[in-house]
mmCIF file of N, CA and C in Angstrom:
data_model
loop_
_atom_site.group_PDB
_atom_site.id
_atom_site.type_symbol
_atom_site.label_atom_id
_atom_site.label_comp_id
_atom_site.label_asym_id
_atom_site.label_seq_id
_atom_site.Cartn_x
_atom_site.Cartn_y
_atom_site.Cartn_z
ATOM 1 N N MET T 19 109.112 116.593 119.349
ATOM 2 C CA MET T 19 109.534 115.448 118.170
ATOM 3 C C MET T 19 109.847 116.401 117.474
ATOM 4 N N LYS T 20 111.015 116.215 116.210
ATOM 5 C CA LYS T 20 110.868 116.892 114.975
ATOM 6 C C LYS T 20 110.456 115.999 114.127
ATOM 7 N N ILE T 21 109.884 116.336 112.761
ATOM 8 C CA ILE T 21 108.905 115.496 111.814
ATOM 9 C C ILE T 21 109.668 116.638 110.997
ATOM 10 N N GLN T 22 110.617 115.428 109.839
ATOM 11 C CA GLN T 22 110.691 115.991 108.439
ATOM 12 C C GLN T 22 109.824 116.340 107.678
ATOM 13 N N ILE T 23 110.232 117.495 106.905
ATOM 14 C CA ILE T 23 108.487 117.553 106.137
ATOM 15 C C ILE T 23 109.236 118.162 104.693
ATOM 16 N N LYS T 24 108.660 117.748 103.548
ATOM 17 C CA LYS T 24 109.273 118.226 102.200
ATOM 18 C C LYS T 24 108.660 118.655 101.341
ATOM 19 N N ILE T 25 108.338 120.239 101.019
ATOM 20 C CA ILE T 25 108.102 120.910 100.326
ATOM 21 C C ILE T 25 107.413 120.529 98.940
ATOM 22 N N LEU T 26 106.811 119.944 98.112
ATOM 23 C CA LEU T 26 106.468 119.596 97.234
ATOM 24 C C LEU T 26 105.895 120.619 95.910
ATOM 25 N N ARG T 27 105.660 121.703 96.561
ATOM 26 C CA ARG T 27 104.958 122.616 95.736
ATOM 27 C C ARG T 27 105.343 123.854 95.869
ATOM 28 N N SER T 28 105.610 125.182 95.688
ATOM 29 C CA SER T 28 105.867 126.379 96.229
ATOM 30 C C SER T 28 104.989 127.053 96.703
ATOM 31 N N ASN T 29 103.787 126.499 96.924
ATOM 32 C CA ASN T 29 102.357 127.181 97.376
ATOM 33 C C ASN T 29 102.484 126.353 98.344
ATOM 34 N N ALA T 30 102.733 125.776 98.820
ATOM 35 C CA ALA T 30 102.403 124.616 100.110
ATOM 36 C C ALA T 30 102.651 125.436 101.124
ATOM 37 N N ILE T 31 101.894 125.243 102.060
ATOM 38 C CA ILE T 31 101.868 125.678 103.263
ATOM 39 C C ILE T 31 102.356 124.228 104.837
ATOM 40 N N LEU T 32 103.600 124.418 105.680
ATOM 41 C CA LEU T 32 103.213 123.522 106.626
ATOM 42 C C LEU T 32 102.318 123.675 107.642
ATOM 43 N N PRO T 33 102.001 121.631 107.884
ATOM 44 C CA PRO T 33 100.934 121.944 109.020
ATOM 45 C C PRO T 33 101.583 123.178 110.267
ATOM 46 N N THR T 34 100.544 123.216 110.719
ATOM 47 C CA THR T 34 100.450 124.166 112.118
ATOM 48 C C THR T 34 99.418 123.695 112.946
ATOM 49 N N TYR T 35 99.711 123.866 114.099
ATOM 50 C CA TYR T 35 99.025 124.263 115.682
ATOM 51 C C TYR T 35 98.114 125.124 115.489
ATOM 52 N N GLY T 36 96.827 125.059 115.842
ATOM 53 C CA GLY T 36 96.508 126.241 116.348
ATOM 54 C C GLY T 36 96.344 126.641 117.770
ATOM 55 N N THR T 37 96.581 125.910 118.561
ATOM 56 C CA THR T 37 96.862 126.697 120.148
ATOM 57 C C THR T 37 98.113 125.361 120.750
ATOM 58 N N GLU T 38 98.275 126.020 121.707
ATOM 59 C CA GLU T 38 99.969 125.285 122.047
ATOM 60 C C GLU T 38 99.936 124.332 122.612
ATOM 61 N N PHE T 39 98.549 123.657 123.479
ATOM 62 C CA PHE T 39 98.077 121.875 123.125
ATOM 63 C C PHE T 39 97.384 121.099 122.611
ATOM 64 N N ALA T 40 97.168 121.664 121.206
ATOM 65 C CA ALA T 40 96.242 120.922 120.068
ATOM 66 C C ALA T 40 97.162 119.663 119.752
ATOM 67 N N ALA T 41 96.425 118.737 119.949
ATOM 68 C CA ALA T 41 97.009 117.115 119.599
ATOM 69 C C ALA T 41 96.908 117.392 118.072
ATOM 70 N N GLY T 42 96.509 117.730 117.294
ATOM 71 C CA GLY T 42 96.424 117.698 115.748
ATOM 72 C C GLY T 42 97.022 119.204 114.713
ATOM 73 N N ALA T 43 97.503 118.783 114.001
ATOM 74 C CA ALA T 43 98.389 120.107 113.520
ATOM 75 C C ALA T 43 97.527 119.974 111.864
ATOM 76 N N ASP T 44 97.209 121.567 111.915
ATOM 77 C CA ASP T 44 96.155 121.626 110.638
ATOM 78 C C ASP T 44 96.896 121.253 109.028
ATOM 79 N N LEU T 45 95.993 120.603 108.377
ATOM 80 C CA LEU T 45 96.970 120.392 107.402
ATOM 81 C C LEU T 45 96.007 121.187 106.357
ATOM 82 N N TYR T 46 96.920 122.059 105.233
ATOM 83 C CA TYR T 46 95.906 123.118 104.267
ATOM 84 C C TYR T 46 96.176 122.796 102.508
ATOM 85 N N ALA T 47 95.055 123.195 102.112
ATOM 86 C CA ALA T 47 94.524 122.659 100.436
ATOM 87 C C ALA T 47 96.060 123.414 99.972
ATOM 88 N N CYS T 48 96.631 122.767 99.149
ATOM 89 C CA CYS T 48 97.141 123.200 98.239
ATOM 90 C C CYS T 48 97.081 123.430 96.835
ATOM 91 N N LEU T 49 96.263 124.395 96.276
ATOM 92 C CA LEU T 49 95.409 124.682 95.172
ATOM 93 C C LEU T 49 95.699 125.844 93.930
ATOM 94 N N ASP T 50 96.380 125.583 92.471
ATOM 95 C CA ASP T 50 96.430 126.495 92.197
ATOM 96 C C ASP T 50 95.315 126.970 91.523
ATOM 97 N N THR T 51 94.226 126.409 91.719
ATOM 98 C CA THR T 51 92.206 126.956 91.376
ATOM 99 C C THR T 51 91.520 126.688 92.716
ATOM 100 N N SER T 52 90.481 127.117 92.991
ATOM 101 C CA SER T 52 89.451 126.644 94.074
ATOM 102 C C SER T 52 88.927 125.189 93.131
ATOM 103 N N VAL T 53 88.761 124.519 94.075
ATOM 104 C CA VAL T 53 87.872 123.219 94.177
ATOM 105 C C VAL T 53 86.297 123.426 94.619
ATOM 106 N N THR T 54 85.542 122.571 93.877
ATOM 107 C CA THR T 54 83.941 123.146 94.379
ATOM 108 C C THR T 54 83.471 121.463 94.805
ATOM 109 N N ILE T 55 83.096 120.728 95.479
ATOM 110 C CA ILE T 55 82.782 119.196 95.885
ATOM 111 C C ILE T 55 81.367 119.443 96.469
ATOM 112 N N VAL T 56 80.706 119.130 95.110
ATOM 113 C CA VAL T 56 79.329 118.606 95.490
ATOM 114 C C VAL T 56 78.765 117.745 96.154
ATOM 115 N N PRO T 57 77.221 117.829 96.635
ATOM 116 C CA PRO T 57 77.092 116.676 97.751
ATOM 117 C C PRO T 57 77.314 115.555 97.416
ATOM 118 N N HIS T 58 77.907 114.468 98.493
ATOM 119 C CA HIS T 58 77.683 113.484 98.078
ATOM 120 C C HIS T 58 79.180 112.692 97.356
ATOM 121 N N GLU T 59 79.940 113.858 97.048
ATOM 122 C CA GLU T 59 81.288 113.568 95.903
ATOM 123 C C GLU T 59 82.835 113.824 97.124
ATOM 124 N N THR T 60 83.750 113.169 96.652
ATOM 125 C CA THR T 60 84.600 112.944 97.599
ATOM 126 C C THR T 60 86.084 113.517 96.531
ATOM 127 N N VAL T 61 86.721 114.669 96.718
ATOM 128 C CA VAL T 61 87.363 114.896 96.066
ATOM 129 C C VAL T 61 89.017 114.787 96.681
ATOM 130 N N MET T 62 89.926 114.279 96.550
ATOM 131 C CA MET T 62 91.574 114.209 96.368
ATOM 132 C C MET T 62 92.049 115.472 96.759
ATOM 133 N N ILE T 63 91.898 116.030 98.344
ATOM 134 C CA ILE T 63 92.900 117.709 98.103
ATOM 135 C C ILE T 63 94.157 117.024 98.620
ATOM 136 N N PRO T 64 95.255 117.968 97.854
ATOM 137 C CA PRO T 64 96.633 117.786 97.932
ATOM 138 C C PRO T 64 97.030 118.963 98.646
ATOM 139 N N THR T 65 98.127 118.578 99.584
ATOM 140 C CA THR T 65 98.203 119.502 100.187
ATOM 141 C C THR T 65 99.803 119.906 100.208
ATOM 142 N N GLY T 66 100.238 119.621 99.507
ATOM 143 C CA GLY T 66 101.672 119.655 98.439
ATOM 144 C C GLY T 66 102.845 119.415 99.343
ATOM 145 N N VAL T 67 102.649 118.641 100.708
ATOM 146 C CA VAL T 67 103.894 118.163 101.248
ATOM 147 C C VAL T 67 103.683 116.723 101.638
ATOM 148 N N ALA T 68 104.980 116.356 101.554
ATOM 149 C CA ALA T 68 105.287 115.205 102.118
ATOM 150 C C ALA T 68 105.726 114.945 103.734
ATOM 151 N N VAL T 69 105.801 113.980 104.139
ATOM 152 C CA VAL T 69 106.539 113.729 105.569
ATOM 153 C C VAL T 69 107.451 112.052 105.793
ATOM 154 N N ALA T 70 108.458 112.749 106.885
ATOM 155 C CA ALA T 70 109.288 111.482 107.514
ATOM 156 C C ALA T 70 108.438 111.293 108.636
ATOM 157 N N ILE T 71 107.439 110.217 108.737
ATOM 158 C CA ILE T 71 107.080 109.633 110.546
ATOM 159 C C ILE T 71 108.457 108.967 110.724
ATOM 160 N N PRO T 72 108.554 109.014 111.739
ATOM 161 C CA PRO T 72 109.329 107.960 112.707
ATOM 162 C C PRO T 72 108.941 106.563 112.393
ATOM 163 N N VAL T 73 109.621 105.521 112.296
ATOM 164 C CA VAL T 73 108.996 103.541 112.853
ATOM 165 C C VAL T 73 108.509 104.080 114.344
ATOM 166 N N GLY T 74 107.390 103.514 114.123
ATOM 167 C CA GLY T 74 106.234 102.769 115.292
ATOM 168 C C GLY T 74 105.752 104.345 115.409
ATOM 169 N N LEU T 75 105.404 105.482 114.743
ATOM 170 C CA LEU T 75 104.138 106.482 114.917
ATOM 171 C C LEU T 75 103.502 106.147 113.504
ATOM 172 N N ALA T 76 102.558 106.952 113.111
ATOM 173 C CA ALA T 76 102.083 107.266 112.572
ATOM 174 C C ALA T 76 101.282 108.451 112.508
ATOM 175 N N GLY T 77 100.984 108.979 111.028
ATOM 176 C CA GLY T 77 100.218 110.373 110.919
ATOM 177 C C GLY T 77 99.020 109.785 110.494
ATOM 178 N N PHE T 78 97.690 110.072 111.727
ATOM 179 C CA PHE T 78 95.994 110.133 111.747
ATOM 180 C C PHE T 78 95.938 110.853 111.362
ATOM 181 N N ILE T 79 94.929 111.043 110.239
ATOM 182 C CA ILE T 79 94.414 112.431 109.431
ATOM 183 C C ILE T 79 92.673 112.583 109.889
ATOM 184 N N HIS T 80 92.506 113.218 110.746
ATOM 185 C CA HIS T 80 91.027 113.172 111.020
ATOM 186 C C HIS T 80 90.588 114.983 110.744
ATOM 187 N N ALA T 81 89.283 114.934 110.565
ATOM 188 C CA ALA T 81 88.418 116.008 110.440
ATOM 189 C C ALA T 81 88.216 117.065 111.325
ATOM 190 N N ARG T 82 88.490 118.309 110.899
ATOM 191 C CA ARG T 82 88.538 119.647 111.371
ATOM 192 C C ARG T 82 87.396 119.790 111.763
ATOM 193 N N SER T 83 86.927 119.867 113.280
ATOM 194 C CA SER T 83 85.899 119.862 113.540
ATOM 195 C C SER T 83 84.788 120.786 113.318
ATOM 196 N N GLY T 84 85.191 121.928 112.946
ATOM 197 C CA GLY T 84 84.478 123.215 112.444
ATOM 198 C C GLY T 84 84.090 122.913 111.121
ATOM 199 N N LEU T 85 84.765 122.693 110.329
ATOM 200 C CA LEU T 85 84.724 122.274 108.950
ATOM 201 C C LEU T 85 83.118 121.130 108.638
ATOM 202 N N ALA T 86 83.361 119.946 109.821
ATOM 203 C CA ALA T 86 82.843 119.055 109.390
ATOM 204 C C ALA T 86 81.344 119.491 109.868
ATOM 205 N N ALA T 87 81.189 120.091 110.860
ATOM 206 C CA ALA T 87 80.058 120.932 111.673
ATOM 207 C C ALA T 87 79.205 121.536 110.739
ATOM 208 N N LYS T 88 79.719 122.999 110.641
ATOM 209 C CA LYS T 88 79.607 123.818 109.927
ATOM 210 C C LYS T 88 79.440 124.153 108.158
ATOM 211 N N ARG T 89 79.995 122.544 107.507
ATOM 212 C CA ARG T 89 80.335 122.322 106.178
ATOM 213 C C ARG T 89 79.719 121.255 105.734
ATOM 214 N N GLY T 90 79.966 120.334 106.534
ATOM 215 C CA GLY T 90 79.422 119.044 106.275
ATOM 216 C C GLY T 90 80.957 118.310 105.352
ATOM 217 N N LEU T 91 81.891 119.181 105.526
ATOM 218 C CA LEU T 91 83.186 118.543 105.024
ATOM 219 C C LEU T 91 83.835 117.335 105.850
ATOM 220 N N ALA T 92 84.713 116.232 105.725
ATOM 221 C CA ALA T 92 84.966 115.187 106.105
ATOM 222 C C ALA T 92 85.726 114.546 105.521
ATOM 223 N N PRO T 93 87.112 113.896 106.325
ATOM 224 C CA PRO T 93 87.479 112.696 105.079
ATOM 225 C C PRO T 93 86.664 111.285 104.930
ATOM 226 N N ALA T 94 86.890 111.607 103.803
ATOM 227 C CA ALA T 94 86.003 110.046 103.074
ATOM 228 C C ALA T 94 86.317 108.635 104.071
ATOM 229 N N ASN T 95 87.295 108.941 104.431
ATOM 230 C CA ASN T 95 87.742 107.343 104.726
ATOM 231 C C ASN T 95 87.790 107.438 106.627
ATOM 232 N N LYS T 96 86.887 108.310 106.930
ATOM 233 C CA LYS T 96 87.006 108.955 108.098
ATOM 234 C C LYS T 96 88.292 109.262 109.009
ATOM 235 N N VAL T 97 89.256 108.017 109.177
ATOM 236 C CA VAL T 97 90.494 108.432 109.400
ATOM 237 C C VAL T 97 91.622 108.337 108.467
ATOM 238 N N GLY T 98 92.435 108.945 108.023
ATOM 239 C CA GLY T 98 93.380 108.576 107.214
ATOM 240 C C GLY T 98 94.721 108.387 107.686
ATOM 241 N N VAL T 99 95.115 107.281 107.239
ATOM 242 C CA VAL T 99 96.807 107.104 107.983
ATOM 243 C C VAL T 99 98.115 107.141 107.232
ATOM 244 N N VAL T 100 99.107 108.110 107.259
ATOM 245 C CA VAL T 100 100.246 108.168 106.946
ATOM 246 C C VAL T 100 101.379 107.088 107.880
ATOM 247 N N ASP T 101 101.851 105.886 106.853
ATOM 248 C CA ASP T 101 102.409 105.066 107.235
ATOM 249 C C ASP T 101 104.119 106.071 107.703
ATOM 250 N N SER T 102 104.530 105.548 108.411
ATOM 251 C CA SER T 102 106.162 105.769 108.254
ATOM 252 C C SER T 102 106.834 105.527 107.258
ATOM 253 N N ASP T 103 106.545 104.265 106.166
ATOM 254 C CA ASP T 103 107.257 104.007 105.448
ATOM 255 C C ASP T 103 106.882 105.006 103.700
ATOM 256 N N TYR T 104 105.961 105.807 104.434
ATOM 257 C CA TYR T 104 105.301 106.530 103.269
ATOM 258 C C TYR T 104 105.846 107.960 102.992
ATOM 259 N N ARG T 105 106.161 108.348 101.678
ATOM 260 C CA ARG T 105 106.831 109.430 101.019
ATOM 261 C C ARG T 105 106.000 110.053 100.278
ATOM 262 N N GLY T 106 104.926 109.614 100.079
ATOM 263 C CA GLY T 106 104.488 110.726 98.633
ATOM 264 C C GLY T 106 103.704 111.702 99.672
ATOM 265 N N GLU T 107 103.144 112.510 98.513
ATOM 266 C CA GLU T 107 102.201 113.872 99.093
ATOM 267 C C GLU T 107 101.521 113.606 99.673
ATOM 268 N N VAL T 108 101.346 113.881 101.069
ATOM 269 C CA VAL T 108 100.092 113.730 102.000
ATOM 270 C C VAL T 108 98.442 114.401 100.883
ATOM 271 N N MET T 109 97.525 113.548 100.944
ATOM 272 C CA MET T 109 96.283 113.769 100.102
ATOM 273 C C MET T 109 95.313 113.995 101.207
ATOM 274 N N VAL T 110 94.337 114.154 101.334
ATOM 275 C CA VAL T 110 92.810 114.398 102.443
ATOM 276 C C VAL T 110 92.134 114.264 101.362
ATOM 277 N N ALA T 111 91.242 112.895 101.403
ATOM 278 C CA ALA T 111 90.315 112.564 100.543
ATOM 279 C C ALA T 111 88.641 113.438 100.833
ATOM 280 N N LEU T 112 88.994 114.640 100.772
ATOM 281 C CA LEU T 112 87.354 115.476 101.572
ATOM 282 C C LEU T 112 86.429 114.854 101.022
ATOM 283 N N HIS T 113 85.632 114.501 101.673
ATOM 284 C CA HIS T 113 83.576 114.048 101.392
ATOM 285 C C HIS T 113 82.929 115.235 101.589
ATOM 286 N N ASN T 114 82.043 115.756 100.900
ATOM 287 C CA ASN T 114 80.835 116.537 101.048
ATOM 288 C C ASN T 114 79.555 115.910 101.576
ATOM 289 N N HIS T 115 79.686 115.577 102.980
ATOM 290 C CA HIS T 115 78.374 115.214 103.486
ATOM 291 C C HIS T 115 76.928 115.826 103.701
ATOM 292 N N GLY T 116 76.708 117.367 103.244
ATOM 293 C CA GLY T 116 76.154 117.848 103.233
ATOM 294 C C GLY T 116 74.919 117.815 101.752
ATOM 295 N N THR T 117 74.326 119.452 101.732
ATOM 296 C CA THR T 117 73.164 119.067 100.757
ATOM 297 C C THR T 117 73.715 120.366 99.922
ATOM 298 N N GLN T 118 74.765 121.135 99.891
ATOM 299 C CA GLN T 118 75.173 122.297 99.353
ATOM 300 C C GLN T 118 76.669 121.839 98.878
ATOM 301 N N PRO T 119 76.714 122.793 97.953
ATOM 302 C CA PRO T 119 78.430 122.538 96.952
ATOM 303 C C PRO T 119 79.110 123.484 97.984
ATOM 304 N N GLN T 120 80.426 123.023 98.002
ATOM 305 C CA GLN T 120 81.502 123.390 98.732
ATOM 306 C C GLN T 120 82.847 123.886 97.942
ATOM 307 N N GLU T 121 83.330 125.079 98.191
ATOM 308 C CA GLU T 121 84.307 125.442 97.617
ATOM 309 C C GLU T 121 85.650 125.046 98.583
ATOM 310 N N ILE T 122 86.039 125.076 98.073
ATOM 311 C CA ILE T 122 87.641 124.610 98.921
ATOM 312 C C ILE T 122 89.029 125.394 98.218
ATOM 313 N N THR T 123 89.573 126.519 98.987
ATOM 314 C CA THR T 123 90.245 127.620 98.480
ATOM 315 C C THR T 123 91.903 127.284 98.758
ATOM 316 N N HIS T 124 93.164 127.549 97.911
ATOM 317 C CA HIS T 124 93.986 127.338 98.344
ATOM 318 C C HIS T 124 94.389 128.192 99.723
ATOM 319 N N GLY T 125 94.647 127.591 100.703
ATOM 320 C CA GLY T 125 95.465 127.937 101.894
ATOM 321 C C GLY T 125 94.414 127.718 102.914
ATOM 322 N N GLU T 126 93.434 127.098 102.399
ATOM 323 C CA GLU T 126 92.249 126.453 103.468
ATOM 324 C C GLU T 126 92.654 125.439 104.377
ATOM 325 N N ARG T 127 92.213 125.499 105.488
ATOM 326 C CA ARG T 127 92.292 124.371 106.381
ATOM 327 C C ARG T 127 91.746 122.993 106.544
ATOM 328 N N VAL T 128 91.952 121.703 106.135
ATOM 329 C CA VAL T 128 91.024 120.789 105.755
ATOM 330 C C VAL T 128 90.958 119.663 106.128
ATOM 331 N N ALA T 129 91.954 119.242 107.222
ATOM 332 C CA ALA T 129 91.895 118.134 107.783
ATOM 333 C C ALA T 129 93.024 118.468 109.321
ATOM 334 N N GLN T 130 93.302 117.986 110.079
ATOM 335 C CA GLN T 130 94.163 117.925 110.725
ATOM 336 C C GLN T 130 94.793 116.379 111.158
ATOM 337 N N MET T 131 96.589 116.694 111.143
ATOM 338 C CA MET T 131 97.096 115.423 111.714
ATOM 339 C C MET T 131 97.639 114.964 112.913
ATOM 340 N N VAL T 132 97.332 114.235 113.575
ATOM 341 C CA VAL T 132 97.849 113.557 114.712
ATOM 342 C C VAL T 132 98.867 112.619 114.323
ATOM 343 N N ILE T 133 99.995 112.831 115.142
ATOM 344 C CA ILE T 133 101.355 111.954 115.428
ATOM 345 C C ILE T 133 100.848 111.313 116.385
ATOM 346 N N ALA T 134 100.875 109.910 116.144
ATOM 347 C CA ALA T 134 100.490 108.381 117.289
ATOM 348 C C ALA T 134 101.214 107.491 116.868
ATOM 349 N N PRO T 135 101.507 106.936 118.533
ATOM 350 C CA PRO T 135 102.449 105.763 117.551
ATOM 351 C C PRO T 135 100.897 104.748 118.278
ATOM 352 N N TYR T 136 101.835 103.151 117.770
ATOM 353 C CA TYR T 136 100.747 102.561 117.103
ATOM 354 C C TYR T 136 101.526 100.947 117.650
ATOM 355 N N ILE T 137 100.785 100.138 117.494
ATOM 356 C CA ILE T 137 101.417 98.581 117.825
ATOM 357 C C ILE T 137 101.312 97.761 116.802
ATOM 358 N N ALA T 138 102.368 97.153 116.042
ATOM 359 C CA ALA T 138 102.047 96.094 114.970
ATOM 360 C C ALA T 138 102.015 95.168 115.925
ATOM 361 N N ALA T 139 101.369 94.277 115.781
ATOM 362 C CA ALA T 139 100.386 92.958 116.597
ATOM 363 C C ALA T 139 101.015 91.791 115.260
ATOM 364 N N ILE T 140 101.475 90.858 116.123
ATOM 365 C CA ILE T 140 101.689 89.434 115.307
ATOM 366 C C ILE T 140 100.944 88.462 115.332
ATOM 367 N N PHE T 141 99.642 88.803 114.198
ATOM 368 C CA PHE T 141 98.386 87.951 113.960
ATOM 369 C C PHE T 141 98.665 86.398 114.360
ATOM 370 N N GLU T 142 98.336 85.516 115.034
ATOM 371 C CA GLU T 142 98.224 84.029 115.448
ATOM 372 C C GLU T 142 96.811 83.625 115.352
ATOM 373 N N GLU T 143 96.994 82.715 114.181
ATOM 374 C CA GLU T 143 95.782 81.320 114.457
ATOM 375 C C GLU T 143 95.263 80.767 115.881
ATOM 376 N N SER T 144 94.244 80.612 115.794
ATOM 377 C CA SER T 144 93.852 80.018 117.275
ATOM 378 C C SER T 144 92.292 79.123 117.220
ATOM 379 N N GLU T 145 92.928 78.041 117.637
ATOM 380 C CA GLU T 145 91.392 77.185 117.508
ATOM 381 C C GLU T 145 90.434 77.936 118.120
ATOM 382 N N GLU T 146 90.685 78.145 119.296
ATOM 383 C CA GLU T 146 89.379 78.863 120.680
ATOM 384 C C GLU T 146 90.495 80.259 121.309
ATOM 385 N N LEU T 147 89.176 81.404 121.453
ATOM 386 C CA LEU T 147 89.700 82.585 122.517
ATOM 387 C C LEU T 147 89.133 82.583 123.041
ATOM 388 N N PRO T 148 90.046 83.115 124.271
ATOM 389 C CA PRO T 148 89.549 83.310 125.472
ATOM 390 C C PRO T 148 88.589 83.776 125.947
ATOM 391 N N ASP T 149 87.493 83.181 126.777
ATOM 392 C CA ASP T 149 85.894 83.736 126.862
ATOM 393 C C ASP T 149 86.183 84.999 127.857
ATOM 394 N N THR T 150 84.821 85.878 127.849
ATOM 395 C CA THR T 150 85.203 87.434 127.832
ATOM 396 C C THR T 150 83.293 87.442 128.738
ATOM 397 N N VAL T 151 82.903 87.965 129.358
ATOM 398 C CA VAL T 151 81.736 88.136 129.642
ATOM 399 C C VAL T 151 80.847 89.074 128.766
ATOM 400 N N ARG T 152 81.791 89.477 127.509
ATOM 401 C CA ARG T 152 80.405 90.097 126.575
ATOM 402 C C ARG T 152 80.160 88.736 125.639
ATOM 403 N N GLY T 153 81.369 88.167 125.231
ATOM 404 C CA GLY T 153 81.083 87.004 124.093
ATOM 405 C C GLY T 153 81.523 87.750 122.858
ATOM 406 N N GLU T 154 80.476 86.624 122.145
ATOM 407 C CA GLU T 154 79.925 87.165 120.531
ATOM 408 C C GLU T 154 79.111 88.091 120.692
ATOM 409 N N GLY T 155 78.872 89.258 121.913
ATOM 410 C CA GLY T 155 77.777 89.936 121.549
ATOM 411 C C GLY T 155 78.214 91.378 120.827
ATOM 412 N N GLY T 156 77.619 91.925 119.500
ATOM 413 C CA GLY T 156 78.429 92.930 118.802
ATOM 414 C C GLY T 156 77.503 93.770 118.905
ATOM 415 N N PHE T 157 77.043 94.480 117.851
ATOM 416 C CA PHE T 157 76.282 95.839 117.583
ATOM 417 C C PHE T 157 75.384 96.210 118.893
ATOM 418 N N GLY T 158 75.324 96.877 119.693
ATOM 419 C CA GLY T 158 74.141 97.135 120.868
ATOM 420 C C GLY T 158 73.927 96.364 121.840
ATOM 421 N N SER T 159 74.929 95.509 122.156
ATOM 422 C CA SER T 159 74.964 94.097 122.702
ATOM 423 C C SER T 159 75.661 94.797 124.557
ATOM 424 N N THR T 160 76.136 96.151 124.643
ATOM 425 C CA THR T 160 76.107 96.422 125.377
ATOM 426 C C THR T 160 75.579 97.925 126.090
ATOM 427 N N GLY T 161 74.196 97.932 125.124
ATOM 428 C CA GLY T 161 73.412 99.093 125.425
ATOM 429 C C GLY T 161 72.366 98.727 126.210
ATOM 430 N N VAL T 162 71.361 100.002 126.758
ATOM 431 C CA VAL T 162 70.944 99.843 127.707
ATOM 432 C C VAL T 162 69.577 98.897 127.121
#
């Protein structure tokens, strides 16, 4: 599938897949100078690109596993969503969950974007919901 991408900054790097069967395309920091993210801080990291995602699909922004595990850096909103009608710059709200400041440099892979389908639901108010075995059991209700 082809996704149109607009380069917004001359030093931007197009998203790339790390392997032939990778689900997520790496997103790269597009910075003029490095940025330091102190512990428990969130910084908006520009990618320098905008995307035209087809209707019925969305771009889901996920953490890069190595960056999260080794440096404690992951998207602040856990999973960002790029809607098909959004044409602005793709930004990554990168949060430092660790105890040490982390420096982000230009060209560093800061997140990954998975293009996936979604279902737009029609929400219909109802007085009653169908019964299930679980019922109203919430957090931990299906555990041991």
